[in-house]
Amino acid sequence: MATRQPMPVQDPAERRKNFNEVALGYTEEQAIAEAERCLQCKDPKCVQGCPVNIDISAFIANIAEHDFDAAIRTIKLTNALPAVCGRVCPQEVQCEEYCVLAKKGQPIAIGRLERFAADYESAKGVVSPQKAKSTGKHVAVVGSGPAGLTAAADLAKAGHSVTIFESLHEPGGVLTYGIPEFRLPKAIVRQEVEYIKQLGVDIKVDYIIGRIKTLDELRKEFDAVFLGTGAGLPNFMGIEGENFNGVYSANEFLTRVNLMKAFRFPDYDTPIKRGKKVIVVGGGNVAMDAARCALRLGADEVSIVYRRGEDELPARREEIENAKEEGIIFRLLTNPVRILGDDKMKVKGVECIRMELGEPDASGRRKPLAVKGSEHEIEADTVIIAIGTSPNPIIFTGSKGLKSTPKGTIVVDDSAMSSIPGVCAGGDVVTGAATVISAMGAGKLAAQTINEYLNK
Amino acid sequence: MSYRIIEKRDMVHQVHLMRVLAPDVAKAAKPGQFVIIRIDEQSERIPLTIADYNVAEGSVTIIFQEMGKTTKRLAALRAQDELEDFVGPLGTPSEIEKLGTVVLVGGGVGVAPVYPQARAYKAAGNKVISIIGARSENLLILEEEMQAASDELHICTDDGTKGHHGFVTDVLQKMLQNGEHVDRVVAIGPPIMMRAVTGVTRPFGVQTIVSLNPIMIDGTGMCGGCRVSVGGETRFACVDGPEFDGHKVDFNLLMSRLAVYRDEESSSLKKHECKCEGGK
């Protein structure tokens, strides 16, 4: 059996100094060779693992036949953001996990092939989609992250007139402000957003639902509403010293770097503190992104501080490996107890305690317990807190009857409908912080539900 | 998006008024709220309090002081120029209610956000006493407007060129000592002035509302850059505020956090000024 084509990447020693994309993408030859490994199963299992139901074996067959135009057409039948998905989906626990080749060897590199097809089209010039025949119905989509963009694309394809309301000055949500340039170039996000606009979707930026207009008002003006407002509210640890200078939420740090391009200060006006010794608290993808950004801003030493062990790190394996290659230090089974500052309230270190893993908790994960007397100090001038996010409550301002959980997430039924008829919700605002692709899957489901609701 | 400037007026030295077409913001705006603006693609996002709004015209008025690169670039714009982004209204509106006597204290450019509140408190049936201050007479803003919106207006200048020679806190202190019954004090201005006001009102037990001005990025509650400590709890000024109970605010923390980017701010300004002069 042929082995999986490796992904060409930027050399770690080089890439830790720049914000250019790490993974360089397959050449045509590599893509074809990889596509030829696909067994073209009669009953393909891979598609079960894809939340947006791409006809995976079909587009891979197109690539194997050198028909790249057909490949991207196939993908875009169900997925409006292939260049994004091909880059940031955790394929190892999605489509590729179901690939039959995974049982004996390496699964087909489905994500890399999807990316190849999308990048091929982008290099050639994206073909404008055909606009659907109008149904005369108007749908509002709140939030332009992966859930909102996917819902909007599907609703527009169904012929509805779609308006997206976005609070920031650029669409994309976490794709724009959260995921760094070196994993997902912003030019690619812009291009995918452009494609969605070409489907006839109107995007209003600088527009905050809950401030300019309430959800109740929106519901009166539109035939249906989709809420994809995400989980953008950063959680802090509630420990001493967390408001000292030099302590950032990962959201603030990444927003400054990615959305405001602080890595190009002073050409761009937004400043950022370029720390020399940086500690990132947390073990998810956001923590990896923040750590790798801090490194690229010129830090001498960046450590990840995580209270569980290596096996429990929630980040994608590939990102952990990338971070290690770039020289990020992993301080596992370690938890901050307070942040230390100088007389000017500036961070000078973090007092941490060592942890050990106890019995599994309700979620099945082993509960970390502090080891008494193991307190120790780690020197730092910058601390980035990446321990998760919660839904932003602004959407609930003036939305009577929108049911939420104690965690602040919106309650929906199996079809993504909220407690208000005609108002669907999906993505992080329903699940709490999760993945791009699960948000897209939720956007798809909601679009289908809204279609059925409007056709009644 | 883009938002057209329909009026630009220099009020006093380095303080400017700008009326911007933003109908959606104007329609929803309430006293105490603010906007975030971005001049163009390279620009940062900065918060500015809404000084006035006109629903019929669809305009929002901002008043700002030249402090650094962004406000200097903003000051160089003229009517018919456009701003790339004008986001709002942000923050929780002021709780305006009928209380009796309300004292409004405004310092420097802080008089601008005080003005819509003075009008709103007056309209709600309160006796409005205003104390406004500036370094010097020629730096006083909105004197006539504040006169019209207040039952009583006190003017203070640091150098004694107009009104009381000294700080706004002197007038407030005297007023409280003389036994004037005050139901609420609202103070907006530099943190050091707001802190001083809370120091004056604390022994008298007068409720004191301050409008905080920490560093902000998005202004929608997604980053916590604007976090402040109020009564020992962390709050986000952009969504939970910007107004808080002044007696509970940790002003030292606020002031130290405001100084974080001082070096970057001055290097950015210096670079901008070199460029401007080089171009002449």
XYZ file of C-alpha atoms in Angstrom:
736
model
C 0.000 0.000 0.000
C 1.325 3.425 -0.914
C 2.057 5.619 2.043
C 0.330 8.904 2.771
C 1.837 11.892 1.000
C 3.594 14.099 3.536
C 2.558 17.758 3.725
C 5.310 20.169 2.760
C 5.827 22.632 5.627
C 7.949 25.658 6.425
C 11.099 24.764 8.357
C 10.481 25.190 12.113
C 13.623 27.299 12.642
C 12.437 29.691 9.945
C 8.712 29.733 10.620
C 9.000 30.629 14.300
C 10.106 34.055 13.127
C 7.249 34.781 10.704
C 3.450 34.732 10.452
C 3.378 33.011 7.058
C 1.408 29.820 6.669
C 3.161 26.792 8.177
C 1.659 24.082 5.949
C 2.408 24.771 2.304
C -0.128 22.535 0.608
C 0.166 19.670 -1.879
C 1.499 20.058 -5.388
C -0.691 18.645 -8.195
C 1.483 15.514 -8.336
C 1.257 14.960 -4.594
C -2.513 15.498 -4.620
C -3.018 13.027 -7.431
C -0.762 10.434 -5.783
C -2.666 10.812 -2.513
C -6.056 10.658 -4.256
C -5.024 7.464 -6.021
C -4.641 5.767 -2.625
C -8.404 6.081 -2.054
C -10.137 2.691 -2.337
C -13.369 4.298 -3.564
C -15.428 2.212 -1.140
C -18.911 1.218 -2.353
C -20.282 2.280 0.992
C -17.873 5.020 2.087
C -17.606 5.469 5.838
C -15.568 8.703 5.702
C -18.614 10.863 4.966
C -20.162 9.828 8.294
C -17.387 11.716 10.003
C -18.014 14.926 8.047
C -20.478 17.257 9.758
C -21.216 19.008 6.459
C -21.607 15.762 4.461
C -19.106 16.328 1.663
C -19.225 13.604 -1.003
C -15.651 12.716 -0.141
C -15.030 9.715 -2.395
C -16.478 11.605 -5.365
C -14.222 14.654 -5.026
C -11.197 12.428 -4.418
C -12.041 10.476 -7.582
C -12.180 13.812 -9.434
C -8.670 14.643 -8.215
C -7.354 11.198 -9.125
C -8.762 11.812 -12.632
C -6.926 15.157 -12.775
C -10.262 16.974 -12.955
C -9.666 19.570 -10.248
C -12.517 21.815 -11.403
C -14.958 18.981 -10.865
C -13.432 18.289 -7.444
C -14.117 21.769 -6.133
C -17.618 21.761 -7.664
C -18.377 18.545 -5.805
C -17.139 19.953 -2.503
C -19.014 23.228 -2.872
C -22.321 21.424 -3.329
C -22.366 20.971 0.430
C -19.514 23.037 1.862
C -19.111 26.779 1.323
C -15.809 27.051 3.229
C -13.490 24.344 1.834
C -10.244 26.317 2.069
C -10.995 26.891 5.760
C -12.117 23.327 6.537
C -9.183 21.773 4.718
C -6.905 23.726 7.034
C -8.496 23.827 10.466
C -10.780 20.779 10.780
C -9.536 18.105 13.188
C -9.818 15.477 10.426
C -8.190 12.841 12.619
C -11.373 12.717 14.698
C -13.751 13.460 11.805
C -13.698 12.088 8.250
C -10.222 10.534 8.425
C -11.066 8.562 11.552
C -13.681 6.639 9.549
C -11.428 5.977 6.537
C -11.017 2.188 6.149
C -7.304 2.636 5.451
C -6.912 4.004 8.989
C -7.468 0.522 10.381
C -4.280 -0.897 8.900
C -2.219 2.150 8.095
C -2.659 5.808 7.403
C -6.032 7.220 6.350
C -6.423 9.223 3.166
C -5.391 12.845 3.773
C -8.921 14.081 3.091
C -8.375 17.506 4.622
C -5.224 18.133 2.623
C -6.987 17.118 -0.589
C -9.938 19.373 0.188
C -7.501 22.206 0.769
C -5.730 21.386 -2.484
C -8.979 21.612 -4.467
C -9.942 24.901 -2.814
C -6.515 26.453 -3.318
C -6.461 25.268 -6.922
C -9.714 27.116 -7.584
C -8.569 30.177 -5.696
C -5.366 30.406 -7.759
C -7.425 30.117 -10.939
C -10.098 32.590 -9.883
C -13.252 31.533 -8.084
C -16.232 30.864 -10.326
C -19.242 32.976 -9.364
C -22.080 30.785 -8.191
C -25.484 30.934 -9.780
C -28.041 32.740 -7.668
C -31.104 30.738 -6.741
C -34.655 31.746 -7.679
C -36.057 33.998 -4.954
C -38.590 32.657 -2.498
C -39.385 36.183 -1.312
C -38.560 35.214 2.267
C -36.083 37.158 4.397
C -33.786 35.497 6.896
C -31.503 37.263 9.383
C -28.267 35.586 10.464
C -26.640 36.986 13.587
C -22.884 36.464 13.625
C -20.593 35.777 10.666
C -18.479 32.989 12.132
C -18.396 29.484 10.646
C -21.961 28.672 11.797
C -23.461 31.885 10.417
C -21.560 31.759 7.122
C -22.591 28.152 6.513
C -26.237 28.787 7.402
C -26.265 31.913 5.222
C -24.790 30.078 2.234
C -27.336 27.258 2.454
C -30.253 29.659 2.986
C -29.172 31.763 -0.001
C -28.882 28.631 -2.144
C -32.467 27.842 -1.152
C -33.521 31.208 -2.583
C -34.088 33.218 0.565
C -32.862 36.759 0.912
C -30.224 36.596 3.658
C -28.740 39.406 5.764
C -25.859 38.699 8.139
C -25.355 41.032 11.113
C -21.776 41.122 12.384
C -20.583 43.166 15.366
C -16.910 43.441 14.377
C -15.617 45.362 11.364
C -14.703 42.183 9.489
C -16.732 39.028 8.932
C -15.446 35.567 9.827
C -15.767 35.406 13.605
C -13.095 33.199 15.092
C -11.691 32.532 11.591
C -10.760 36.218 11.446
C -9.942 37.241 15.019
C -8.992 33.914 16.617
C -7.110 31.543 14.319
C -3.720 33.014 13.409
C -2.471 33.868 9.954
C 0.105 31.049 10.039
C -2.683 28.443 10.297
C -5.350 30.208 8.271
C -4.308 33.177 6.122
C -6.864 35.999 6.357
C -6.794 36.435 2.566
C -8.335 32.968 2.358
C -11.067 33.823 4.856
C -11.847 36.970 2.849
C -12.077 34.961 -0.330
C -14.506 32.464 1.173
C -16.607 35.323 2.565
C -16.564 36.904 -0.895
C -17.965 33.673 -2.355
C -20.818 33.761 0.152
C -21.553 37.374 -0.796
C -21.706 36.278 -4.428
C -24.462 33.893 -3.474
C -26.440 37.060 -2.713
C -25.860 37.266 1.037
C -25.747 40.828 2.406
C -23.269 41.264 5.272
C -23.746 44.223 7.614
C -20.651 44.741 9.760
C -20.410 47.058 12.811
C -23.954 45.930 13.641
C -24.634 44.630 17.133
C -27.858 42.772 17.770
C -28.799 43.494 21.370
C -27.604 47.100 21.037
C -28.699 48.572 17.669
C -31.653 46.235 17.476
C -32.978 43.578 19.796
C -33.706 40.026 18.765
C -37.427 40.732 19.259
C -37.259 43.590 16.741
C -35.276 41.454 14.319
C -37.826 38.646 14.589
C -40.582 41.084 13.552
C -38.654 42.259 10.482
C -37.522 38.859 9.206
C -39.368 35.624 8.433
C -36.772 33.628 10.370
C -33.581 34.213 12.327
C -30.407 32.175 12.862
C -28.261 32.940 15.904
C -24.615 32.025 15.460
C -23.087 34.430 17.940
C -20.482 32.022 19.255
C -18.824 31.821 22.622
C -16.753 34.962 22.662
C -16.717 35.837 26.341
C -13.338 34.913 27.837
C -13.198 32.978 31.089
C -10.673 34.078 33.673
C -9.394 31.905 36.510
C -10.406 34.227 39.329
C -6.954 34.094 40.908
C -5.034 36.911 42.550
C -3.177 39.233 40.205
C -5.212 38.426 37.118
C -5.758 42.109 36.316
C -2.065 43.006 36.445
C -0.461 44.562 33.391
C 0.783 41.880 31.077
C -2.121 39.491 31.691
C -4.205 38.967 28.574
C -7.198 36.820 27.793
C -6.327 34.705 24.750
C -9.197 36.478 22.976
C -7.637 39.883 23.537
C -4.162 38.697 22.606
C -5.338 36.955 19.438
C -7.726 39.767 18.447
C -4.907 42.274 18.663
C -2.591 40.020 16.645
C -4.991 38.609 14.048
C -7.819 41.085 13.547
C -5.903 44.268 14.305
C -2.560 43.012 12.911
C -0.598 44.171 15.948
C 2.263 41.955 14.730
C 2.751 44.662 12.105
C 2.835 47.550 14.629
C 3.680 50.412 14.027
C 2.560 50.059 10.381
C -0.771 49.073 11.921
C -1.777 51.217 14.896
C -2.832 48.582 17.426
C 0.000 47.860 19.870
C 0.791 44.626 21.696
C 3.264 43.831 24.445
C 6.041 41.707 23.031
C 6.861 39.631 26.093
C 10.228 37.937 26.581
C 9.033 35.209 28.944
C 5.476 34.236 28.181
C 3.195 31.795 29.970
C 0.029 30.548 28.304
C -2.472 28.896 30.630
C -4.567 26.150 29.000
C -4.125 23.194 26.646
C -6.566 23.703 23.769
C -6.049 24.932 20.223
C -6.497 28.511 21.413
C -3.621 28.055 23.876
C -1.409 26.633 21.095
C -2.331 29.552 18.806
C -1.582 32.142 21.492
C 1.740 30.496 22.397
C 2.870 30.281 18.789
C 1.884 33.931 18.173
C 3.836 35.044 21.262
C 6.871 33.166 19.954
C 6.580 34.854 16.567
C 6.375 38.261 18.271
C 9.918 37.616 19.484
C 9.619 35.936 22.905
C 12.728 34.157 24.217
C 10.702 31.538 26.025
C 7.061 30.514 25.746
C 5.537 27.857 28.004
C 2.177 26.179 28.030
C 0.972 25.622 31.588
C -1.701 22.913 31.715
C -3.213 21.241 34.753
C -3.601 17.781 33.210
C -1.111 15.583 31.339
C 0.041 15.222 27.728
C -2.673 12.686 26.873
C -5.396 15.017 28.084
C -4.319 18.066 26.044
C -7.482 19.012 24.123
C -5.571 20.641 21.239
C -5.132 18.921 17.882
C -2.152 16.570 17.846
C -0.761 18.316 14.755
C -0.819 21.706 16.494
C 0.870 20.291 19.599
C 3.603 18.788 17.395
C 3.975 22.067 15.509
C 4.265 23.965 18.778
C 6.896 21.556 20.099
C 8.928 21.773 16.889
C 8.928 25.536 17.227
C 10.309 25.314 20.758
C 7.251 25.873 22.948
C 7.855 24.412 26.428
C 5.107 22.231 27.923
C 4.730 22.462 31.692
C 2.140 19.754 32.228
C 0.334 18.792 35.454
C 0.908 22.368 36.585
C -1.674 24.922 37.653
C -1.326 28.644 38.421
C -2.444 29.688 41.896
C -1.665 33.391 41.673
C -0.006 35.899 39.419
C 2.853 37.853 40.905
C 3.389 41.522 40.131
C 5.814 44.305 40.920
C 4.983 47.592 42.672
C 3.669 48.989 39.363
C 1.167 46.109 39.066
C 3.179 44.621 36.218
C 3.470 40.841 35.905
C 6.771 39.342 37.039
C 5.854 35.711 37.443
C 3.298 33.054 38.192
C 3.103 30.928 41.306
C 2.134 27.424 40.243
C 1.371 24.176 41.983
C 2.003 20.663 40.684
C -0.976 18.448 40.016
C -1.638 14.731 39.898
C -4.532 12.972 38.227
C -7.192 11.435 40.455
C -10.377 9.504 39.711
C -12.353 10.191 36.522
C -14.992 12.917 37.031
C -18.561 13.071 35.664
C -17.227 13.910 32.174
C -14.960 10.840 32.261
C -11.766 12.861 32.496
C -9.419 12.267 35.398
C -9.689 15.079 37.863
C -6.488 17.009 38.537
C -5.622 17.369 42.231
C -3.054 19.743 43.706
C 0.054 18.222 45.272
C 0.427 19.871 48.688
C 3.629 21.800 49.216
C 4.637 21.739 45.529
C 4.220 25.496 44.990
C 6.891 27.030 42.797
C 7.443 30.255 40.897
C 7.871 30.629 37.163
C 9.273 33.921 35.922
C 7.124 35.679 33.296
C 6.444 39.141 31.927
C 3.337 38.116 29.983
C 0.550 35.714 30.926
C -2.149 34.662 28.461
C -5.248 32.976 29.850
C -6.680 30.409 27.427
C -8.964 28.349 29.644
C -12.077 28.639 27.525
C -14.891 30.997 26.620
C -18.620 31.334 27.255
C -21.441 32.767 25.112
C -21.645 36.549 25.091
C -24.857 37.607 26.882
C -25.461 40.719 24.709
C -27.741 38.684 22.409
C -30.149 38.146 25.307
C -30.654 41.915 25.747
C -34.236 42.451 24.611
C -35.019 38.893 23.561
C -38.036 37.828 25.517
C -38.567 34.113 25.745
C -35.148 33.021 24.467
C -34.342 30.127 26.780
C -30.804 29.622 27.998
C -28.941 27.191 30.230
C -27.205 28.209 33.474
C -23.984 28.245 31.418
C -25.459 30.941 29.182
C -25.841 28.756 26.104
C -29.051 28.883 24.040
C -31.422 25.935 24.434
C -32.406 24.314 21.110
C -34.240 21.134 20.071
C -32.829 18.398 17.800
C -33.567 20.502 14.744
C -31.702 23.570 16.115
C -34.927 25.515 16.823
C -34.802 27.686 19.949
C -37.676 28.381 22.338
C -38.845 31.145 19.966
C -40.534 29.734 16.828
C -38.640 30.722 13.698
C -35.444 31.425 15.616
C -32.742 28.775 15.225
C -29.343 28.744 16.887
C -26.159 26.767 16.383
C -22.435 26.624 16.935
C -20.611 27.669 20.089
C -23.597 29.689 21.361
C -25.396 26.342 21.795
C -22.541 23.957 22.605
C -20.068 26.257 24.330
C -16.621 26.564 22.763
C -16.153 23.693 20.255
C -14.747 23.327 16.736
C -15.176 25.237 13.486
C -16.583 22.211 11.719
C -19.145 21.372 14.409
C -20.355 24.975 14.155
C -20.635 24.556 10.394
C -22.584 21.349 10.832
C -24.956 23.163 13.170
C -25.341 26.002 10.664
C -26.279 23.474 7.997
C -28.855 21.772 10.181
C -30.374 25.124 11.149
C -30.623 26.203 7.515
C -32.511 22.996 6.727
C -34.867 23.569 9.669
C -35.476 27.180 8.632
C -36.254 25.993 5.089
C -38.839 23.564 6.384
C -40.256 26.224 8.712
C -40.590 28.720 5.856
C -42.127 26.173 3.490
C -44.880 25.289 5.919
C -18.945 50.133 5.806
C -18.195 53.814 5.814
C -19.619 56.688 7.780
C -19.601 60.251 6.490
C -18.528 63.153 8.666
C -21.087 65.937 8.184
C -19.551 68.466 10.547
C -16.126 68.955 12.021
C -15.561 71.866 14.382
C -12.593 72.807 16.542
C -14.061 73.636 19.950
C -11.026 74.732 21.913
C -7.326 74.004 21.605
C -6.960 70.322 20.588
C -10.603 69.500 21.339
C -12.855 68.789 18.385
C -16.489 68.070 17.669
C -17.513 65.727 14.910
C -21.012 64.949 13.674
C -21.091 61.608 11.859
C -23.875 60.045 9.791
C -24.734 56.729 11.460
C -28.542 56.425 11.456
C -28.700 52.999 13.124
C -26.491 54.158 15.981
C -28.371 57.456 16.367
C -31.712 55.648 16.583
C -30.579 53.327 19.361
C -28.268 55.638 21.337
C -28.960 56.590 24.952
C -27.041 58.805 27.411
C -24.034 57.088 28.938
C -23.265 54.960 25.875
C -20.252 55.144 23.611
C -19.042 54.217 20.146
C -15.883 52.609 18.823
C -14.377 54.113 15.726
C -11.744 52.997 13.267
C -10.476 55.514 10.740
C -9.211 53.119 8.078
C -7.687 49.693 7.459
C -4.430 50.370 9.359
C -6.107 52.230 12.190
C -6.792 50.949 15.684
C -10.252 50.896 17.281
C -10.780 53.615 19.905
C -13.777 54.258 22.186
C -15.425 57.686 22.327
C -18.457 58.685 24.354
C -21.586 59.765 22.515
C -21.959 63.496 23.199
C -25.217 63.953 21.317
C -27.416 62.242 18.752
C -30.072 63.315 16.300
C -32.477 60.611 15.161
C -34.152 62.725 12.460
C -30.833 63.582 10.864
C -29.347 60.160 11.599
C -26.240 61.680 13.141
C -24.145 61.040 16.226
C -21.860 63.673 17.744
C -18.515 62.815 19.272
C -16.165 65.194 21.034
C -12.539 64.196 21.408
C -9.224 65.530 22.525
C -5.990 65.106 20.583
C -3.898 62.758 22.674
C -1.986 60.467 20.362
C -1.724 59.267 16.798
C -5.313 58.177 16.230
C -6.965 61.258 17.739
C -4.513 63.489 15.862
C -5.361 61.771 12.596
C -9.047 62.095 13.473
C -8.533 65.798 14.150
C -7.091 66.226 10.664
C -10.302 64.972 9.015
C -12.901 67.352 7.614
C -16.600 67.348 6.757
C -17.320 64.946 3.837
C -14.439 62.670 4.838
C -15.427 59.172 5.887
C -14.645 56.877 8.775
C -14.307 53.196 7.990
C -16.058 52.029 11.166
C -18.392 53.639 13.684
C -19.722 50.924 15.985
C -22.375 51.479 18.595
C -24.186 52.251 20.691
C -22.057 50.328 23.183
C -22.206 49.927 26.922
C -25.111 49.970 29.325
C -27.080 53.253 29.250
C -27.088 55.492 32.323
C -29.893 54.863 34.781
C -31.642 58.180 34.592
C -34.464 58.525 37.122
C -36.121 61.171 39.236
C -34.097 61.384 42.419
C -34.261 65.021 43.541
C -30.948 66.801 43.243
C -28.222 65.477 40.970
C -24.765 67.016 40.762
C -22.946 66.477 37.471
C -19.204 66.919 37.501
C -17.259 67.138 34.251
C -13.552 67.663 33.821
C -11.863 68.710 30.583
C -13.212 66.818 27.588
C -15.272 64.821 30.132
C -17.828 67.617 29.986
C -18.886 66.209 26.603
C -20.368 62.944 27.962
C -21.804 64.828 30.963
C -23.891 67.066 28.727
C -26.457 64.484 27.442
C -26.823 63.228 31.004
C -27.485 66.727 32.328
C -30.278 67.100 29.800
C -31.699 63.676 30.600
C -31.650 64.237 34.384
C -33.298 67.606 33.888
C -35.943 66.083 31.628
C -36.597 63.436 34.283
C -37.526 66.194 36.725
C -34.361 66.536 38.782
C -32.704 69.668 40.064
C -29.454 69.602 38.117
C -26.352 71.249 39.525
C -23.342 71.098 37.228
C -19.716 71.672 38.057
C -17.444 71.833 35.050
C -13.746 72.435 35.011
C -10.767 72.938 32.726
C -7.153 73.951 33.064
C -7.882 77.436 31.771
C -10.818 79.528 30.497
C -9.878 78.996 26.863
C -10.129 75.228 27.308
C -13.687 75.177 28.659
C -16.184 73.399 26.437
C -19.994 73.372 26.234
C -20.406 76.188 28.755
C -23.575 77.597 27.179
C -25.070 74.173 26.619
C -24.406 73.156 30.193
C -25.870 76.454 31.396
C -29.077 75.706 29.514
C -29.254 72.121 30.805
C -28.602 72.947 34.452
C -30.418 74.721 37.261
C -27.089 75.827 38.602
C -23.696 75.885 36.874
C -20.330 76.221 38.560
C -17.194 76.790 36.559
C -13.699 76.010 37.786
C -10.326 76.671 36.195
C -6.998 75.471 37.477
C -5.418 78.851 36.757
C -8.323 80.984 37.942
C -8.987 82.590 34.561
C -12.706 81.912 34.962
C -14.987 80.985 37.844
C -13.579 79.256 40.867
C -9.767 79.186 40.983
C -9.114 75.522 41.644
C -10.555 72.071 41.159
C -14.124 70.854 40.665
C -13.740 68.941 43.914
C -13.331 72.203 45.882
C -16.785 73.365 44.768
C -18.358 69.973 45.429
C -16.757 69.745 48.880
C -18.036 73.182 49.848
C -21.511 72.370 48.551
C -21.734 69.210 50.639
C -20.246 70.906 53.690
C -22.820 73.695 53.407
C -25.495 71.053 53.760
C -26.847 71.008 50.209
C -28.910 67.847 49.907
C -27.526 65.791 47.022
C -29.084 62.502 45.922
C -26.485 61.521 43.366
C -23.199 62.725 41.960
C -22.129 61.777 38.437
C -18.476 62.425 37.651
C -16.806 62.035 34.263
C -13.275 63.077 33.452
C -9.689 61.929 33.927
C -9.427 58.983 36.389
C -7.509 61.124 38.860
C -10.386 63.630 38.935
C -13.016 60.891 39.290
C -11.047 59.349 42.121
C -10.826 62.744 43.833
C -14.607 63.210 43.504
C -15.271 59.835 45.148
C -12.920 60.900 47.947
C -15.029 64.009 48.534
C -18.436 62.284 48.488
C -17.499 59.172 50.475
C -17.641 60.757 53.977
C -21.030 62.261 53.097
C -22.376 58.924 51.887
C -23.556 60.401 48.581
C -23.995 57.881 45.776
C -21.364 58.636 43.146
C -21.460 57.295 39.612
C -18.319 57.440 37.493
C -17.832 56.611 33.815
C -14.643 54.613 33.359
C -12.346 54.935 30.394
C -10.076 51.852 30.289
C -8.340 50.608 27.151
C -10.788 48.881 24.798
C -10.458 46.847 21.637
C -13.763 45.338 20.521
C -16.101 47.036 23.009
C -18.523 44.106 22.901
C -17.316 41.993 25.831
C -15.211 39.475 23.960
C -11.723 40.240 25.210
C -11.641 41.712 28.706
C -9.043 44.306 27.728
C -11.249 46.858 29.493
C -11.562 44.921 32.737
C -11.779 46.899 35.940
C -12.131 45.929 39.566
C -15.361 47.066 41.220
C -16.028 46.058 44.806
C -13.298 43.440 44.478
C -14.919 41.848 41.413
C -13.651 41.912 37.851
C -16.077 43.633 35.485
C -15.854 44.457 31.780
C -16.375 48.219 31.379
C -17.619 47.867 27.788
C -20.665 45.747 28.670
C -21.127 45.959 32.456
C -20.351 49.706 32.373
C -18.865 52.113 31.514
C -20.690 53.536 34.571
C -20.022 52.094 38.008
C -20.379 52.968 41.670
C -17.351 55.198 42.125
C -16.912 54.244 45.761
C -16.204 50.647 44.757
C -13.824 51.262 41.839
C -10.125 50.411 42.140
C -8.783 53.581 40.507
C -5.124 52.665 41.066
C -5.575 49.531 38.992
C -7.439 51.509 36.313
C -4.665 54.087 36.092
C -1.919 51.491 35.970
C -3.716 49.555 33.228
C -4.208 52.771 31.228
C -0.435 53.243 31.167
C 0.427 49.795 29.733
C 1.107 50.925 26.189
C 2.662 54.315 26.975
C 5.914 53.482 25.142
C 4.134 52.091 22.095
C 1.755 55.064 22.038
C 4.562 57.582 22.074
C 6.611 55.759 19.441
C 3.550 55.490 17.221
C 2.852 59.208 17.627
C 6.474 60.134 16.999
C 6.563 58.103 13.804
C 3.304 59.707 12.672
C 4.565 63.221 13.357
C 7.845 62.631 11.546
C 5.902 61.416 8.536
C 3.567 64.430 8.642
C 6.404 66.917 8.904
C 8.462 65.118 6.299
C 5.544 65.431 3.909
C 5.279 69.200 4.245
